[in-house]
Coordinates of C-alpha atoms in Angstrom, one line a residue:
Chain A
X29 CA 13.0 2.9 11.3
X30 CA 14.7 4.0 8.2
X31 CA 17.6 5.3 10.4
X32 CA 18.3 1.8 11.5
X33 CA 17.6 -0.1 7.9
X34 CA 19.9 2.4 6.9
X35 CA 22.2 1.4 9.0
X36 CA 22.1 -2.6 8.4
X37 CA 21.8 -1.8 4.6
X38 CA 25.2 0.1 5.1
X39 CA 27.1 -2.3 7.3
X40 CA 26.3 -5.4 5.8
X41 CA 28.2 -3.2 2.5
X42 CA 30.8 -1.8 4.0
X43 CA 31.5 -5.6 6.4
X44 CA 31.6 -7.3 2.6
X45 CA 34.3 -4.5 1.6
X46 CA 36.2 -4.8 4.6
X47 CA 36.1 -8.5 4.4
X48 CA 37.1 -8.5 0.7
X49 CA 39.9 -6.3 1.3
X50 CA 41.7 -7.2 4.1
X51 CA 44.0 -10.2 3.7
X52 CA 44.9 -10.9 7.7
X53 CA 43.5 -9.9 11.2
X54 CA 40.2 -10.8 12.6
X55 CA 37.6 -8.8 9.4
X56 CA 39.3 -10.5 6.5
X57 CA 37.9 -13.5 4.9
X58 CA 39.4 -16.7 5.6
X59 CA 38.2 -18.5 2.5
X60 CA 36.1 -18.4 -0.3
X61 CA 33.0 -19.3 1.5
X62 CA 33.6 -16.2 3.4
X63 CA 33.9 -13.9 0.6
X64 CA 30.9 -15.7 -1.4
X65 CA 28.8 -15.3 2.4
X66 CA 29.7 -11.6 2.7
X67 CA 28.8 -10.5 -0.8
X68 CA 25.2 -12.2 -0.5
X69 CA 24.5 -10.9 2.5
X70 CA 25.4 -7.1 1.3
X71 CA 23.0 -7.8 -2.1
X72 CA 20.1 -8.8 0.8
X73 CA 21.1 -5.8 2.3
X74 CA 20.4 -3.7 -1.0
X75 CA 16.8 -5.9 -1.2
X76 CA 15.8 -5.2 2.5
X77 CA 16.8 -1.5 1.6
X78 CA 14.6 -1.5 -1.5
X79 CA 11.6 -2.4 0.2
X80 CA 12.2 -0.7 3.9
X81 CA 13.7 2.9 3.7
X82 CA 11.7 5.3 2.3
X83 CA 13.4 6.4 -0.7
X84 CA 11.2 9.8 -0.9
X85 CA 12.4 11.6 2.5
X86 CA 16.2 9.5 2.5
X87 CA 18.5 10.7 -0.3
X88 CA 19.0 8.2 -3.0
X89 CA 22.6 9.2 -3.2
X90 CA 23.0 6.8 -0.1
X91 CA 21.9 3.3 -2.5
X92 CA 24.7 5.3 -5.0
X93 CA 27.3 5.3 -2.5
X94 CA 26.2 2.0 -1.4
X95 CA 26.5 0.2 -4.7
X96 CA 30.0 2.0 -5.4
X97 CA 31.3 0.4 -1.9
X98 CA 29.8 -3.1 -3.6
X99 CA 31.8 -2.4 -6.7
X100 CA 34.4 -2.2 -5.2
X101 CA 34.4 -5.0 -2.8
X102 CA 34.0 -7.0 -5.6
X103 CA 37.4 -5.6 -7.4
X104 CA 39.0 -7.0 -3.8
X105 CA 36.9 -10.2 -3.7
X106 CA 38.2 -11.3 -6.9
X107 CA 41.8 -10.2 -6.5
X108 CA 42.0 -12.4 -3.6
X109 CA 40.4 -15.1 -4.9
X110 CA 43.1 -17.5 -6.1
X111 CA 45.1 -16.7 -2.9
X112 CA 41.9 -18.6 -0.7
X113 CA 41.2 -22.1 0.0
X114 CA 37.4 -22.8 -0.1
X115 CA 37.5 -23.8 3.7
X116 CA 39.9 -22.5 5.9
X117 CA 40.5 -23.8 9.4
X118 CA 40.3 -27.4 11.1
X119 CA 36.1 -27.6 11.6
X120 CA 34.4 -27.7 8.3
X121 CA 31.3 -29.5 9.2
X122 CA 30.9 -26.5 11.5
X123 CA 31.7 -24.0 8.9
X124 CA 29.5 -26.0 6.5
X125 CA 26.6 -25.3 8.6
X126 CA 27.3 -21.5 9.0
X127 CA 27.8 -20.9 5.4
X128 CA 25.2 -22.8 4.7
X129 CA 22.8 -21.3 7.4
X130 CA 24.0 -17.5 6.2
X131 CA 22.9 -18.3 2.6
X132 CA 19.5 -19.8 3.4
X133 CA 18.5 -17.0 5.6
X134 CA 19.9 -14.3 2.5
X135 CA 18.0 -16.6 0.4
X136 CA 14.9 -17.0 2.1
X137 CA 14.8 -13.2 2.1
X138 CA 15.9 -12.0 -1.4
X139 CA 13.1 -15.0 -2.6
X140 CA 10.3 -13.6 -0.3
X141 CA 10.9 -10.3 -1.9
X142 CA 11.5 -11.3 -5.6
X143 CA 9.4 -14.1 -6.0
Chain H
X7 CA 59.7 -18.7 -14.5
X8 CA 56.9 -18.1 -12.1
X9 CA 57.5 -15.0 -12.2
X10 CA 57.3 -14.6 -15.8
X11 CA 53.5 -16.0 -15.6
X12 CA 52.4 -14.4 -12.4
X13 CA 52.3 -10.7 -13.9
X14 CA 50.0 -11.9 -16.8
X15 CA 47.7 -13.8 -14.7
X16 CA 47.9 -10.7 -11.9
X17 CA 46.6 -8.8 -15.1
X18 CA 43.8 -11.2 -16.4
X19 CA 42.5 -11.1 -12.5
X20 CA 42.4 -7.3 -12.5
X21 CA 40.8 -7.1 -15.8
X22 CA 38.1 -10.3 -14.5
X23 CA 37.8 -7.9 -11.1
X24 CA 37.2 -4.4 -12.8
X25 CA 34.3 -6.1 -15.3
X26 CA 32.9 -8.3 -12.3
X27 CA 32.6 -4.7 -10.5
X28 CA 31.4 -2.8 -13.6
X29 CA 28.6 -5.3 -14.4
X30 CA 28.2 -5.1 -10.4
X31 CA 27.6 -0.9 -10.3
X32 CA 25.6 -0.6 -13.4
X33 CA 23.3 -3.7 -11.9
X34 CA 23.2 -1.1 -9.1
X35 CA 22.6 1.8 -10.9
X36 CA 19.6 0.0 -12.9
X37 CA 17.9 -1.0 -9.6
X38 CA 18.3 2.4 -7.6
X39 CA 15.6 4.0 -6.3
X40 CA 13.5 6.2 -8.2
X41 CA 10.6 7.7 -6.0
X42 CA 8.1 10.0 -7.9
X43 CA 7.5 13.8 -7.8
X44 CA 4.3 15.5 -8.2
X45 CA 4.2 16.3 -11.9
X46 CA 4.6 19.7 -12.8
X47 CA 2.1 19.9 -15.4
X48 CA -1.1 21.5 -13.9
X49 CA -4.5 21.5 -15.5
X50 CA -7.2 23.3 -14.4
X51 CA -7.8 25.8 -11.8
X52 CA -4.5 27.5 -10.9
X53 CA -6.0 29.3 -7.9
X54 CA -7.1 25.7 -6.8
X55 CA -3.6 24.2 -7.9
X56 CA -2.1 27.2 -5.5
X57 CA -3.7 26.4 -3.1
X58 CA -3.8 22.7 -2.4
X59 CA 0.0 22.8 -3.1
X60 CA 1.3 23.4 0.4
X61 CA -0.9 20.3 1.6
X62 CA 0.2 18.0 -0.3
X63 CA 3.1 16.3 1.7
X64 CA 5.2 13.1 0.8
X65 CA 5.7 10.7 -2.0
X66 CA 3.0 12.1 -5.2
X67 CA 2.6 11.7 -9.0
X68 CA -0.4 12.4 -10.4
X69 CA -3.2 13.9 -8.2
X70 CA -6.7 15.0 -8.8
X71 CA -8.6 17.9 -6.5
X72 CA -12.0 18.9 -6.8
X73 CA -13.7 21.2 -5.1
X74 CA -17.5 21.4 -5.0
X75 CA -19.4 24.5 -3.8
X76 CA -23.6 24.5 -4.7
X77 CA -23.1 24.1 -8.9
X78 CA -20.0 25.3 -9.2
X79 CA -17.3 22.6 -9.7
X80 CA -13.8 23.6 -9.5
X81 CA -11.0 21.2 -11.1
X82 CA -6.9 21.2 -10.5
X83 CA -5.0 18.5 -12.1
X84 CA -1.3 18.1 -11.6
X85 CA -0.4 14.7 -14.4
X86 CA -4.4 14.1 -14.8
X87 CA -7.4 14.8 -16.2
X88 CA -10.9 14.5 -15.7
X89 CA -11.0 11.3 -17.2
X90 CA -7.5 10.1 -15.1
X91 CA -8.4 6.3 -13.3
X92 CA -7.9 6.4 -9.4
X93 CA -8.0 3.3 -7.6
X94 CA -10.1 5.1 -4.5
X95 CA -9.8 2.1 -2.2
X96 CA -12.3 2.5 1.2
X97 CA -14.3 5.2 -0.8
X98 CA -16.1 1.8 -1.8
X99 CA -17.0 1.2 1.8
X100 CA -19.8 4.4 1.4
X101 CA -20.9 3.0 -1.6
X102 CA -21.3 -0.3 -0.2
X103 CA -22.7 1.6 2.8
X104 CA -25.5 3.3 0.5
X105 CA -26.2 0.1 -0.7
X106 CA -26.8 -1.1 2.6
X107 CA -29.4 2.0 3.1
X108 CA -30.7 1.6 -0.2
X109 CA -31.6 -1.9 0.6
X110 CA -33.2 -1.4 4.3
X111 CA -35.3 1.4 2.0
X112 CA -36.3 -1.4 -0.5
X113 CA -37.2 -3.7 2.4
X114 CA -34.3 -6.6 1.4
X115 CA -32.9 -6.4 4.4
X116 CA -33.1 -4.5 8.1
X117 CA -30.3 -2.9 9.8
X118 CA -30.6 -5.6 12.0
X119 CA -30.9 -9.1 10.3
X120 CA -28.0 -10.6 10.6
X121 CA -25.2 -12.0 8.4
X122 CA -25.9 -15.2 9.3
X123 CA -29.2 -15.3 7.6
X124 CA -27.9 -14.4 4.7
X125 CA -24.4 -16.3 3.9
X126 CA -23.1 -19.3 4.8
X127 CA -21.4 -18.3 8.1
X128 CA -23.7 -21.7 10.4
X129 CA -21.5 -22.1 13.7
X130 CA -18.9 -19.3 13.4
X131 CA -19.2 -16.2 16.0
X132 CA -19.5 -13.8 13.2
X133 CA -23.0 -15.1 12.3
X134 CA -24.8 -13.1 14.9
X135 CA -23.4 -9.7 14.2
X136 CA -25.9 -7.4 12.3
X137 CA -25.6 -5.2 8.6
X138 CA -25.6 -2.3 10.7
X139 CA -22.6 -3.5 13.0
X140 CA -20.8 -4.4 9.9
X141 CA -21.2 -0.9 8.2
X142 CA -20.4 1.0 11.2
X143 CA -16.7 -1.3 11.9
X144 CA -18.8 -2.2 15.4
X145 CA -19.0 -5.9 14.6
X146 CA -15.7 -7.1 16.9
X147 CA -14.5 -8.3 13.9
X148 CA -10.8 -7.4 12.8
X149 CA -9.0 -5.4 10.1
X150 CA -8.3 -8.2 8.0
X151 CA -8.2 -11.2 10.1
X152 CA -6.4 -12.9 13.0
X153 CA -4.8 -15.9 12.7
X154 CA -1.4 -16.4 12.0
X155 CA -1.2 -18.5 9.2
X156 CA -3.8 -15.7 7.5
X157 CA -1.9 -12.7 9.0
X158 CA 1.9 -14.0 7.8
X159 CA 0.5 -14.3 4.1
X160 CA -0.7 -11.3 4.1
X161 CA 1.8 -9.0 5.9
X162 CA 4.6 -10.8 3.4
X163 CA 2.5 -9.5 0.6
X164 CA 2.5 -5.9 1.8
X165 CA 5.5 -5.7 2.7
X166 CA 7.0 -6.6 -0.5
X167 CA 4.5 -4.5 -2.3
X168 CA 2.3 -6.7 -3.9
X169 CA -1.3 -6.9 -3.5
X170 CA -2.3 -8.5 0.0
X171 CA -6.3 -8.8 -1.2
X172 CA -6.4 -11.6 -3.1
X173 CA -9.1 -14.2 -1.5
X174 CA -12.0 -15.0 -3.7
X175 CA -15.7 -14.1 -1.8
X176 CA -15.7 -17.8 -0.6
X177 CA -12.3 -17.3 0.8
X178 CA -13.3 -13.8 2.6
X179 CA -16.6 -15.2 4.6
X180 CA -14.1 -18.4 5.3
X181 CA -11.8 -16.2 6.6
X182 CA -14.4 -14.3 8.5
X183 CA -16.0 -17.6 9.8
X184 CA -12.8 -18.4 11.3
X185 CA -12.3 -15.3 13.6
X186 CA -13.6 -14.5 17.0
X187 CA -14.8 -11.6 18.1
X188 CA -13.2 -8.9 20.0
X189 CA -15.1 -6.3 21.5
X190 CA -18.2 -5.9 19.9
X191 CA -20.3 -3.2 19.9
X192 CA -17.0 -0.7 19.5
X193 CA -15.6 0.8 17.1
X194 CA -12.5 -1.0 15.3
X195 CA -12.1 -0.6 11.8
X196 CA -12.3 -3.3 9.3
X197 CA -11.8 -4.3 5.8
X198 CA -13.5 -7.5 6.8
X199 CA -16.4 -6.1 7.8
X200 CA -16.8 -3.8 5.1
X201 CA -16.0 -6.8 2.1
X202 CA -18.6 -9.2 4.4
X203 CA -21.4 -6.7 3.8
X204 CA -20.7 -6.8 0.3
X205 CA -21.1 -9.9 -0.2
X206 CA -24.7 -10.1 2.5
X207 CA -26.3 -7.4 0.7
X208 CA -25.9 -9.1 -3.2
X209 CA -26.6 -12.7 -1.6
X210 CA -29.8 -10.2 -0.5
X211 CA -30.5 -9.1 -3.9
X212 CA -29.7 -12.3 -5.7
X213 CA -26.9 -11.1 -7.9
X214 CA -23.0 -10.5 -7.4
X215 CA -21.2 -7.7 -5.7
X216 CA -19.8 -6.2 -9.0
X217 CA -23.3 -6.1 -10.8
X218 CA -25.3 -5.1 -7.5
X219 CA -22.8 -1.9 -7.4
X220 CA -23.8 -1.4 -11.0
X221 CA -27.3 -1.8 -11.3
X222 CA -27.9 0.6 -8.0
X223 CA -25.0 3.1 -7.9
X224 CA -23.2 3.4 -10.6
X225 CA -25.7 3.6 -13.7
X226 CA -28.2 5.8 -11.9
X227 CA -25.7 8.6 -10.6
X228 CA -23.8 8.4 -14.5
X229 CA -20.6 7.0 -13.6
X230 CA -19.9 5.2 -16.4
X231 CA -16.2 5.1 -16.1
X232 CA -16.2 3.6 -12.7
X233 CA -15.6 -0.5 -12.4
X234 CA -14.7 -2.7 -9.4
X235 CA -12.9 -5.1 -11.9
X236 CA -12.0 -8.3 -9.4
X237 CA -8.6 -9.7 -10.8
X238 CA -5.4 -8.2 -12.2
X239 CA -7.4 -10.6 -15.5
X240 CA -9.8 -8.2 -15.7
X241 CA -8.2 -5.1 -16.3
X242 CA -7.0 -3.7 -19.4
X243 CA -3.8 -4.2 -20.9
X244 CA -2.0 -1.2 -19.1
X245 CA -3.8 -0.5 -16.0
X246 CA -2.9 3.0 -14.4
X247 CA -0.6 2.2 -11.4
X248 CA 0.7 4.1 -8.5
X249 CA 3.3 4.2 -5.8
X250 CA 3.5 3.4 -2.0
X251 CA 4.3 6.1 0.6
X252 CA 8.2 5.2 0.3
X253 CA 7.9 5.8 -3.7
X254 CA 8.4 1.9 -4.4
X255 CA 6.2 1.5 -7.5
X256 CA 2.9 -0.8 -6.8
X257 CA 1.1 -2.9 -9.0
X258 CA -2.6 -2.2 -9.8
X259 CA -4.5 -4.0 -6.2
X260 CA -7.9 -5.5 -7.3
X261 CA -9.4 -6.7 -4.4
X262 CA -11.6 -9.9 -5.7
X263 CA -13.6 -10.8 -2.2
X264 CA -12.1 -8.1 -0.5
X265 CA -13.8 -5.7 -3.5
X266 CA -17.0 -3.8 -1.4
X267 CA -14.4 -2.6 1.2
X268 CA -12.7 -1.2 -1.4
X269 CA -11.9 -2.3 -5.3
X270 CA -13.4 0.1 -7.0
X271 CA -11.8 2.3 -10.1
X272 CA -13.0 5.5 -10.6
X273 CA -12.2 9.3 -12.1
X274 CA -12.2 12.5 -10.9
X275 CA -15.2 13.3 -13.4
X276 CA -17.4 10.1 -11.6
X277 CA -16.2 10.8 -8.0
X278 CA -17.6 14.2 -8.8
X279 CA -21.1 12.8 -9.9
X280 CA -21.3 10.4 -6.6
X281 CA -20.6 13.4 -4.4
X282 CA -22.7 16.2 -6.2
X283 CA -25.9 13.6 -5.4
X284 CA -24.8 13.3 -2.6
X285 CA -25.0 16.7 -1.2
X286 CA -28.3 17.4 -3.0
X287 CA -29.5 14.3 -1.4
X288 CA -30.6 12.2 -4.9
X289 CA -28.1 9.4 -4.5
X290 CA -29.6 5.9 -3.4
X291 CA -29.4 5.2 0.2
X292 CA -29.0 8.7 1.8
X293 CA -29.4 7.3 5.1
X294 CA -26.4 5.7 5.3
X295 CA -24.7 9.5 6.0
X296 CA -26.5 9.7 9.3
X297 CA -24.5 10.1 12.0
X298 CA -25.8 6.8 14.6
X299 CA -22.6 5.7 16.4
X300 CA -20.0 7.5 18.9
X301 CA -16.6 6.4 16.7
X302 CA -13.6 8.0 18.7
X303 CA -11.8 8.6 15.5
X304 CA -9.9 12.0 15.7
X305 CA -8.3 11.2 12.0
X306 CA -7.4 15.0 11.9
X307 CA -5.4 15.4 15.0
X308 CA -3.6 17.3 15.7
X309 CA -3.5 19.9 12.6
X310 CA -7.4 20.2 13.6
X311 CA -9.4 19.9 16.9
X312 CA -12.9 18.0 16.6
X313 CA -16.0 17.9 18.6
X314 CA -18.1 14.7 18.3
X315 CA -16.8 12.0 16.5
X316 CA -19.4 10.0 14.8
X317 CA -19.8 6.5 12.4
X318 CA -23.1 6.4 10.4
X319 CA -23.3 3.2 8.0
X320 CA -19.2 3.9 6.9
X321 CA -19.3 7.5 6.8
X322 CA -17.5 9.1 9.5
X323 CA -18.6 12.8 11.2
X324 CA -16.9 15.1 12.8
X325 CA -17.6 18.3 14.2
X326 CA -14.4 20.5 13.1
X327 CA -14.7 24.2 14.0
X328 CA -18.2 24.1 14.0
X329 CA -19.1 22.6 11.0
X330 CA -20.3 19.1 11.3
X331 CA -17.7 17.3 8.4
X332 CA -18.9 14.2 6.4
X333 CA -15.7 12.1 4.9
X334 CA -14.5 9.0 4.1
X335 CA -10.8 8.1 3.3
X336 CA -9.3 5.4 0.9
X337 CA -5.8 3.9 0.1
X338 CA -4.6 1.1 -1.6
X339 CA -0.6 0.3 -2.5
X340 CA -0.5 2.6 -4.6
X341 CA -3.1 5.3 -4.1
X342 CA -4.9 7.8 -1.7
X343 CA -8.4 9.4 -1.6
X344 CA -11.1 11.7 0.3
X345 CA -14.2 12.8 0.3
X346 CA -15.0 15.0 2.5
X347 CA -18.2 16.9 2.9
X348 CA -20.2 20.2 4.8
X349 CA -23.4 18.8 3.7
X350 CA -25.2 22.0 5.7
X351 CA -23.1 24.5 2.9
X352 CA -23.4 22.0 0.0
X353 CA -19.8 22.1 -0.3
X354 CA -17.3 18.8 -1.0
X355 CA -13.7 18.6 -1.9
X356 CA -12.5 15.5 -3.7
X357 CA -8.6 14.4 -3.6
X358 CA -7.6 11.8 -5.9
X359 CA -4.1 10.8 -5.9
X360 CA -1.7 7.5 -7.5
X361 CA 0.4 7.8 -4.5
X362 CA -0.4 5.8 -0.7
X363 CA 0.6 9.2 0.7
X364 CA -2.4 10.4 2.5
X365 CA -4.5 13.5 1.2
X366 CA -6.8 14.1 4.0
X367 CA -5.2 17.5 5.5
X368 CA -5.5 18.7 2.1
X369 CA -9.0 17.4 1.5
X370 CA -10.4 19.1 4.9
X371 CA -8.0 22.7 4.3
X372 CA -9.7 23.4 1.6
X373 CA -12.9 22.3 2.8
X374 CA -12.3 24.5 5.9
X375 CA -11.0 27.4 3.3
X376 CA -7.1 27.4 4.2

């Protein structure tokens, strides 16, 4: 169990980094909304970690590591930043509802655990 | 000309990036995991301390052992004291269980009337199932409950580590009214069973759970530190607290309805009281230890092979290496405990801890003398 909520925790980081970094090919983010999607669902990511792995038998170094990957997604997220349009491509209403769907679902789960 | 502004605003976005990320890592760094360790300052017995060490497994803070042997009373302390506050969750189910005993004895109620007759349970399948089928988790009723809209509630709560028990005694015997019965007659644990006998036996006695627990347990065995306080409102100001079994810090679970299967507080010094009359046979409702009911439960596979596996009225027997064990177990979020008892040497062992982790292989080693 922890091996696999280890394993989301890290890839939803490391697909926010990848995303914030790369400016072409099939990872990077297209626009804004991408960027703003990605680094949501990496902070859900460090809430479903919180509550799943257990912290006492998987070293803590790992949440360390993790948070220095967010850090510096975030240096890349903002760097491309004025570069992006908010909505890229030629179907917004169908982008609208991804984004929009992504950020409920993140939402949903960082409220359930917070509130 | 463009050129001229695009290195200073290249600038101002590095500067905006590198603070973004800084306030980013030490957010991080503020909300990283800090799971306990079992504190290295030991009180007590250090032969005791020695030797419950190596059974003690898992996430632990502050943890309590007793042992118990005729009039001797052996303490070991690692964080605690005598006086240290436990939440000893199911332990409440033998208390509630001697109350049920204690009650038969005073002619209240029989093992057999039925919870029915004594709250308002009219209509619902529950109604026909006895005290005694109740105490001994044969009622068919479930853990907590069954339906959906119950279970998702409740499963969010736990999860997230907050306390899951939070129904009012009106809300418990609504929740029980609303189940149906599975299996009856074998054994299946549950905290529903063990908070709806609670509340039969003080509807019994015409007073609340809380004061019923008082009047009968508490104040004639001494315990005068022990409480089953029945909202986060009634505790004091900084309540001792624990951690789950992954380290996550857990808030202080009073158990309202849910409170005779198991909200009581207690300390090492008043678990040691309940258990010395026990063994020497002077607490109320002695008959509740009897063992009546084949249970299945092999709780100490595999470290240790059993024999017969019995219920009584909550208590659970086994036969382990030939010595027929008495013990009950209790957790809440943040907290573990175990009695466990050779009634035929007059010997107990008491583990106390402010961790979920469980302490019942080190409660039965040193019972058995590892």
């Amino acid at each position: 169990m922890d091996i696999v909520t280890i394993a989301v925790f890290l890839a939803l980081v490391v697909a926010f980094v990848i995303r914030s970094w790369k400016a072409r090919g099939k990872l990077a983010a297209r626009d804004r909304w991408a960027l703003i999607t990605s680094f949501v669902a990496a902070v859900t990511g460090f809430t479903i970690a919180s509550l799943l792995i257990n912290w006492v038998v998987v070293p803590p170094a790992i949440w360390l590591v993790a948070v220095g990957l967010l850090a510096g997604g975030v240096i890349g997220a903002v760097l491309r930043w004025p570069g992006l349009t908010w909505f890229a491509g030629t179907r917004p209403i169908g982008r609208t509802i991804a984004v929009s769907t992504s950020l409920f679902i993140c939402a949903l789960i960082i409220g359930v655990a917070v509130i | 000309m463009s050129a001229h502004f695009t290195a200073p605003r290249r600038r101002s976005h590095i500067v905006v990036a590198v603070a973004l990320a800084a306030i980013v890592a030490l957010l991080g760094v503020l909300a990283r995991p800090s799971p306990p360790s079992l504190s290295t300052h030991v009180t007590g017995d250090p032969a005791l301390a020695a030797a419950v060490r190596p059974h003690l497994q898992g996430a632990l803070d502050r943890v309590s052992v007793v042992t118990i042997d005729g009039d001797t009373v052996t303490y070991a302390h690692f964080g605690a004291n005598n006086d240290t506050e436990y939440e000893i969750g199911s332990l409440t189910k033998t208390v509630t269980s001697l109350l049920l005993a204690d009650a038969i004895a005073r002619g209240e109620v029989t093992a057999d009337t039925k919870v029915g007759e004594l709250l308002p349970l009219a209509g619902a399948a529950v109604a026909d199932v006895s005290l005694a089928e109740l105490a001994s988790h044969r009622s068919g009723l479930p853990l907590v409950a069954t339906r959906l809209q119950d279970m998702v509630p409740l499963y969010l709560l736990a999860v997230t580590h907050r306390n899951p028990y939070i129904h009012d005694a009106d809300e418990v015997i609504g929740l029980a009214g609303e189940v149906s019965l599975s299996h009856r007659g074998q054994f299946a644990y549950s905290n529903l069973g063990g908070a709806l006998l609670g509340h039969a036996l003080a509807a019994a006695s015409n007073m609340d759970y809380g004061r019923l627990v008082q009047e009968r347990i508490f104040t004639p065995l001494g315990m005068t530190a022990s409480s089953i306080p029945l909202t986060s409102g009634s505790l004091p100001d900084d309540p001792p607290t624990g951690y789950s079994v992954t380290g996550k810090a857990e808030p202080p679970w009073t158990m309202n309805g849910w409170g005779p299967a198991g909200g009581i507080r207690s300390t090492p010094a008043d678990v040691v009281r309940y258990a010395q009359a026990l063994l020497n046979g002077s607490a109320p409702g002695m008959d509740a230890l009897t063992p009546r009911w084949e249970s299945g439960l092999d709780a100490f596979a595999p470290h240790w092979e059993s024999g017969a596996q019995k219920v009584g009225y909550a208590w659970f027997t086994e036969e382990i290496e030939g010595r027929m064990v008495t013990w009950h177990d209790g957790g809440t979020g943040g907290f573990a405990s175990i009695i466990v008892l050779d009634r035929a040497s007059h010997r107990a062992v008491i583990v106390l801890s402010n961790t979920n982790a469980s302490v019942n292989d080190a409660g039965l080693a040193l019972l058995m003398g590892e």
